[in-house]
C-alpha positions as a LaTeX table, in Angstrom:
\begin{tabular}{lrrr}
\hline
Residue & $x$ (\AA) & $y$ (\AA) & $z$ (\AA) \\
\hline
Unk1 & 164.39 & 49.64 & $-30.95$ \\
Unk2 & 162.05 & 51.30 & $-28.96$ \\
Unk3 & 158.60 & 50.15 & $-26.93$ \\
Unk4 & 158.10 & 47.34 & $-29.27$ \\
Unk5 & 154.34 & 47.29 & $-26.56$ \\
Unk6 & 153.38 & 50.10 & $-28.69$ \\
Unk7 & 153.46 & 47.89 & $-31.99$ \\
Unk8 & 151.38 & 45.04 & $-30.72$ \\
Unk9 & 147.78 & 44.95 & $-31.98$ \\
Unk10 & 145.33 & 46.75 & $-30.05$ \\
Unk11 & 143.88 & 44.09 & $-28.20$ \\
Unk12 & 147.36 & 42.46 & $-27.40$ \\
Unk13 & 147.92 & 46.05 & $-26.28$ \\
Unk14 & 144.82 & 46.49 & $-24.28$ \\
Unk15 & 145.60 & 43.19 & $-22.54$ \\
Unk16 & 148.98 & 43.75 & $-21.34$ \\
Unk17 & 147.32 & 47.34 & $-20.29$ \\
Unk18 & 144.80 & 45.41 & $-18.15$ \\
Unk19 & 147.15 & 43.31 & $-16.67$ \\
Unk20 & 149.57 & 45.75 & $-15.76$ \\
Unk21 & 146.50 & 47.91 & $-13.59$ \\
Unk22 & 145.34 & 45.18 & $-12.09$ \\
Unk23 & 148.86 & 44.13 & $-11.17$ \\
Unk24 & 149.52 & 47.74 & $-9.58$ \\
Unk25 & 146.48 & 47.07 & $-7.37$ \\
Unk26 & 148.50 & 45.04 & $-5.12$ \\
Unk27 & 150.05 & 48.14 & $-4.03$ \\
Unk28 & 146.86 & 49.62 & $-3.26$ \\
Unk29 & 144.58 & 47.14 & $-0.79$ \\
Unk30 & 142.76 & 49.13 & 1.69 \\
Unk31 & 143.62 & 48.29 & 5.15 \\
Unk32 & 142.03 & 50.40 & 7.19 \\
Unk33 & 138.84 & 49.33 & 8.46 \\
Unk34 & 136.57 & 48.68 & 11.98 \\
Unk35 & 138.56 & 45.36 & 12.13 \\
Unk36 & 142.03 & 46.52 & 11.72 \\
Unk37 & 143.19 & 45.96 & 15.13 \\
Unk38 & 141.85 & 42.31 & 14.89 \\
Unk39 & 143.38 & 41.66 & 11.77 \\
Unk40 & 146.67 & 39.86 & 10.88 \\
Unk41 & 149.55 & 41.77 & 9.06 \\
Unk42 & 149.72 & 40.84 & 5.32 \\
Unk43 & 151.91 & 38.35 & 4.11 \\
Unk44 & 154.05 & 38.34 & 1.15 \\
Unk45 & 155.72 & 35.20 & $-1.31$ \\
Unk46 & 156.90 & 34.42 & $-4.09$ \\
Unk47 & 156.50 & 30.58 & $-6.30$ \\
Unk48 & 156.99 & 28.40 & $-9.02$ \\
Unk49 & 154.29 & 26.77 & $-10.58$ \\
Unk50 & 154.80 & 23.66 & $-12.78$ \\
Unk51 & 152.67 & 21.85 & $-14.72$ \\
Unk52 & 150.41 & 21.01 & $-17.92$ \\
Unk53 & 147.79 & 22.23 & $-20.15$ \\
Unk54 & 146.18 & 19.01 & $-20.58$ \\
Unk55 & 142.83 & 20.22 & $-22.40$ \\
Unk56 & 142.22 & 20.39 & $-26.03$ \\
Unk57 & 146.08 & 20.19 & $-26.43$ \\
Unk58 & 149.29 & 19.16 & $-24.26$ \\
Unk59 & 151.87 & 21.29 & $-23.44$ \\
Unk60 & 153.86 & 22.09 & $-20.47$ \\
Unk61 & 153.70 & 25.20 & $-18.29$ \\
Unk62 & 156.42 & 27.24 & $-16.06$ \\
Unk63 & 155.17 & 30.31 & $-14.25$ \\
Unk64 & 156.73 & 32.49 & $-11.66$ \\
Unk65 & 154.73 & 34.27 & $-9.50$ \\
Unk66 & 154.74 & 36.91 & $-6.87$ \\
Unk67 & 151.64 & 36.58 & $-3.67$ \\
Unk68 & 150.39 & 39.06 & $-1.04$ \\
Unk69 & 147.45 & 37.21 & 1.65 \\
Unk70 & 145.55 & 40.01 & 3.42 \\
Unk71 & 143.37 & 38.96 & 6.26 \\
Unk72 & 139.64 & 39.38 & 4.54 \\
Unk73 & 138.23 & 41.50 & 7.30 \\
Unk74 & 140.95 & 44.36 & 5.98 \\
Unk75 & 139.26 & 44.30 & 2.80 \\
Unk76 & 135.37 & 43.36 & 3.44 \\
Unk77 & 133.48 & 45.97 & 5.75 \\
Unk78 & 131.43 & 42.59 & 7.11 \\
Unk79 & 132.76 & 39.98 & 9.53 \\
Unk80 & 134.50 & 36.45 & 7.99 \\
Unk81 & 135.48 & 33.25 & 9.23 \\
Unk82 & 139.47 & 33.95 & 11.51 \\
Unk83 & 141.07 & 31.01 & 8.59 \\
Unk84 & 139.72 & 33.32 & 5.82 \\
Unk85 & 142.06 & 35.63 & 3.82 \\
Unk86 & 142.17 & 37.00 & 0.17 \\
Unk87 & 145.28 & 35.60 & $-2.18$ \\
Unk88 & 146.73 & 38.33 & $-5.20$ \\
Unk89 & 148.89 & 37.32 & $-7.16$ \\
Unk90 & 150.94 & 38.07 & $-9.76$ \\
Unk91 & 152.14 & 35.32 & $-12.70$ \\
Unk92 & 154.71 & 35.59 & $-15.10$ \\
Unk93 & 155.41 & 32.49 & $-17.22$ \\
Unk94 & 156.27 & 30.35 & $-20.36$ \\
Unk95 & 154.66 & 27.33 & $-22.32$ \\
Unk96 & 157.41 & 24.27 & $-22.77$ \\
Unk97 & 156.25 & 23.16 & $-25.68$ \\
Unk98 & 159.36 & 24.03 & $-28.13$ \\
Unk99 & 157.50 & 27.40 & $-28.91$ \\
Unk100 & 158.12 & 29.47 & $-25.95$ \\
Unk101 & 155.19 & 31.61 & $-25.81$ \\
Unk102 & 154.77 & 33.56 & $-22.43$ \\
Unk103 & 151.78 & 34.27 & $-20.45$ \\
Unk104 & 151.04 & 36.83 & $-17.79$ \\
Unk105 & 148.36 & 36.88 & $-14.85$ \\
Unk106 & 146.71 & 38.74 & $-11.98$ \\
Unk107 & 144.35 & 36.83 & $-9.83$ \\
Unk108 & 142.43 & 36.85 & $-6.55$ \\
Unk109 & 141.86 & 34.42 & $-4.44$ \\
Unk110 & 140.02 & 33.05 & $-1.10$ \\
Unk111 & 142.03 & 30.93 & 0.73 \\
Unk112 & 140.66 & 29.17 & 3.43 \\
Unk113 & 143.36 & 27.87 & 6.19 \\
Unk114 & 141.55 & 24.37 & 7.42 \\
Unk115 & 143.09 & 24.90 & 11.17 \\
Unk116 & 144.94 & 27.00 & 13.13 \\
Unk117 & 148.08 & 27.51 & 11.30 \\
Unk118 & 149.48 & 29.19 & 15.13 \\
Unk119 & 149.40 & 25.91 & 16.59 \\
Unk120 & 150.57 & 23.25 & 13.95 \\
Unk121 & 153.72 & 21.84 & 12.03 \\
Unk122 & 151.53 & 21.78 & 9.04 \\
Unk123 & 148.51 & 23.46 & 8.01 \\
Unk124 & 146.01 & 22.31 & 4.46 \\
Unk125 & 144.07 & 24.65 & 2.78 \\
Unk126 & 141.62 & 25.38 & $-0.12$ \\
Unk127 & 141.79 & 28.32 & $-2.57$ \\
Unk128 & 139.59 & 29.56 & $-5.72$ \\
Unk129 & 139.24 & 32.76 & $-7.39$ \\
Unk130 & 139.54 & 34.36 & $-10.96$ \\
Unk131 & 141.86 & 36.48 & $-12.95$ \\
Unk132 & 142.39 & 37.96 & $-16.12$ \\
Unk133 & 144.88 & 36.37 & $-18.36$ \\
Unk134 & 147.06 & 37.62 & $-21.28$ \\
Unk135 & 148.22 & 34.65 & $-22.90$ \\
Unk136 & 150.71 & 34.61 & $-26.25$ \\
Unk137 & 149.58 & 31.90 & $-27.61$ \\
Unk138 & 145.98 & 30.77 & $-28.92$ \\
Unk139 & 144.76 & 26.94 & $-29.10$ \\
Unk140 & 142.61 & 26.99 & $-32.02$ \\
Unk141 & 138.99 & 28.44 & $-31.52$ \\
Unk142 & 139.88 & 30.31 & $-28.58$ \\
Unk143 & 139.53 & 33.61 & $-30.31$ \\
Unk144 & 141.27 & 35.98 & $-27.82$ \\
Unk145 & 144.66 & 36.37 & $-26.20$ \\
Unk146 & 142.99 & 38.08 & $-23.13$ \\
Unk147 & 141.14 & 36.08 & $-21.63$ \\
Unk148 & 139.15 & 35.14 & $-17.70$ \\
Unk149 & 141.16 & 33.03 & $-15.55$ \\
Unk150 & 139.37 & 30.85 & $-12.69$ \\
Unk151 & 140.76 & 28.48 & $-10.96$ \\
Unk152 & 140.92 & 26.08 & $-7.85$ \\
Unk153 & 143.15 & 24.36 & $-5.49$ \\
Unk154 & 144.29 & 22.67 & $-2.37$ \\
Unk155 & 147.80 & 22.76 & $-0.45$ \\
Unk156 & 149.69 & 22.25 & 2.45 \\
Unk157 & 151.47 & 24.88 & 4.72 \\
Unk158 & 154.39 & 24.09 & 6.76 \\
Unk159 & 155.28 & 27.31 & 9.10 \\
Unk160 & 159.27 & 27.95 & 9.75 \\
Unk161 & 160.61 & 30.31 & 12.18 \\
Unk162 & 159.62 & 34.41 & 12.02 \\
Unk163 & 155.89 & 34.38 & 10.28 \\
Unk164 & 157.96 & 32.42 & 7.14 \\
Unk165 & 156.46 & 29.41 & 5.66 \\
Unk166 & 156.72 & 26.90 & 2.87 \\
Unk167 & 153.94 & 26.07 & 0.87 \\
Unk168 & 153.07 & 23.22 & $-1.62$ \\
Unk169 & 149.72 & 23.31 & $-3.79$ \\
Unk170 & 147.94 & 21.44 & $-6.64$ \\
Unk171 & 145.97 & 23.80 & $-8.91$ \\
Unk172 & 143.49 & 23.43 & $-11.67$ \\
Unk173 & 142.99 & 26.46 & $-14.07$ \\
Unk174 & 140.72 & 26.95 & $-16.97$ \\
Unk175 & 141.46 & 29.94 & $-19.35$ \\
Unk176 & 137.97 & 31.22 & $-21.40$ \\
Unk177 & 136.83 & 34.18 & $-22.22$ \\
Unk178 & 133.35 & 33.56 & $-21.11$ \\
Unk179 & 131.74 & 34.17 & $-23.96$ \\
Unk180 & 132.59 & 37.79 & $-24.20$ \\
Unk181 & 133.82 & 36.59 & $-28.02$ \\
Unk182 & 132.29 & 34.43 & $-30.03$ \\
Unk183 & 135.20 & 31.94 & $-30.52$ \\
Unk184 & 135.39 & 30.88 & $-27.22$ \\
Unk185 & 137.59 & 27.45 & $-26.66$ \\
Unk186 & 138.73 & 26.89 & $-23.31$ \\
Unk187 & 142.08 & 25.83 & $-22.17$ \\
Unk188 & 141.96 & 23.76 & $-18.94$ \\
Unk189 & 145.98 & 22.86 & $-16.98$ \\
Unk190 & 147.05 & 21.20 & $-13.98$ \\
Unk191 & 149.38 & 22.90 & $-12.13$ \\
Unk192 & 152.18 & 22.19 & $-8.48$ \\
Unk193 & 153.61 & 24.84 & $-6.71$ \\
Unk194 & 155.69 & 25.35 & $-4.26$ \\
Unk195 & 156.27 & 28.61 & $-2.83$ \\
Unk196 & 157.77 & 30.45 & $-0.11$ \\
Unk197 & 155.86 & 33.30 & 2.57 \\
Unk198 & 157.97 & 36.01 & 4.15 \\
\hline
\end{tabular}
């Protein structure tokens, strides 16, 4: 049988490649800067995201997906807001539509915590960022199975006891690949999760 990865097509190929470095980069944020003593320890999760693509066609979406939040100052040499950290993350997942094509993702994002998450039994907050994308399946006209991943949300963290938390989020993604190809139809999806920080 083999590595059946070394029979896809060389972009497919190229793709998963991609993904897989960026992926390993989670292993590898700096943390040692001027700020480190100010700084909060990382944080690590895991989720389920469920949800729809909803734009040019309809079908449903299951993704699991592993999270690190690193305070921004242990990244960024200049000082940022206290409620500011950076989001990777890690996405594995599956289209419902009767096909069962899979998708896989790394993304950063900025989350902003609206509050002081120390001193509350719940705490919102807004996130966006961008990602690349490998995706097995192609709507028609979107040219490329590798493709730019933004997206945007807002959720809701509810602390427990030890630094844990629970976390519930609505997210909004659009999959292009900015023009980079010259098919380039976009594939927007709607998105819960609900995850859980260790």
């Amino acid at each position: 049988m083999g590595w059946s990865v070394f029979r896809l097509k060389g972009s497919v190929r190229v793709g998963l490649l991609c993904i897989v470095l960026l992926g390993l980069q989670l292993f590898f944020v700096p943390v040692g800067t001027a700020a480190e003593e100010h700084a909060r320890p990382n944080r690590y999760g895991v989720g389920l995201l469920v949800g729809r693509a909803y734009d040019p066609d309809s079908f449903g979406l299951v993704l699991v997906q592993g999270q690190m939040l690193v305070d921004y100052d242990r990244v960024f040499w200049h000082r940022a807001p206290d409620a500011l950290d950076l989001k990777f993350e890690a996405n594995l997942g599956l289209t419902t539509d009767g096909r069962t094509r899979s998708l896989a993702s790394f993304n950063v994002l900025a989350l902003y915590s609206l509050g002081n998450r120390l001193n509350r039994r719940w705490t919102p907050y807004a996130e966006a960022g961008i990602g690349l994308i490998y995706t097995g399946f192609r709507v028609e006209g979107q040219g490329l199975h590798v493709n730019f991943n933004p997206q945007a949300g807002a959720g809701v963290e509810f602390p427990l006891a030890n630094d844990q938390a629970v976390t519930i989020a609505l997210r909004l993604h659009h999959l292009s690949n900015g023009g980079l190809y010259k098919e380039n139809r976009g594939v927007n999806s709607a998105l819960m999760m609900i995850g859980y920080l260790f």
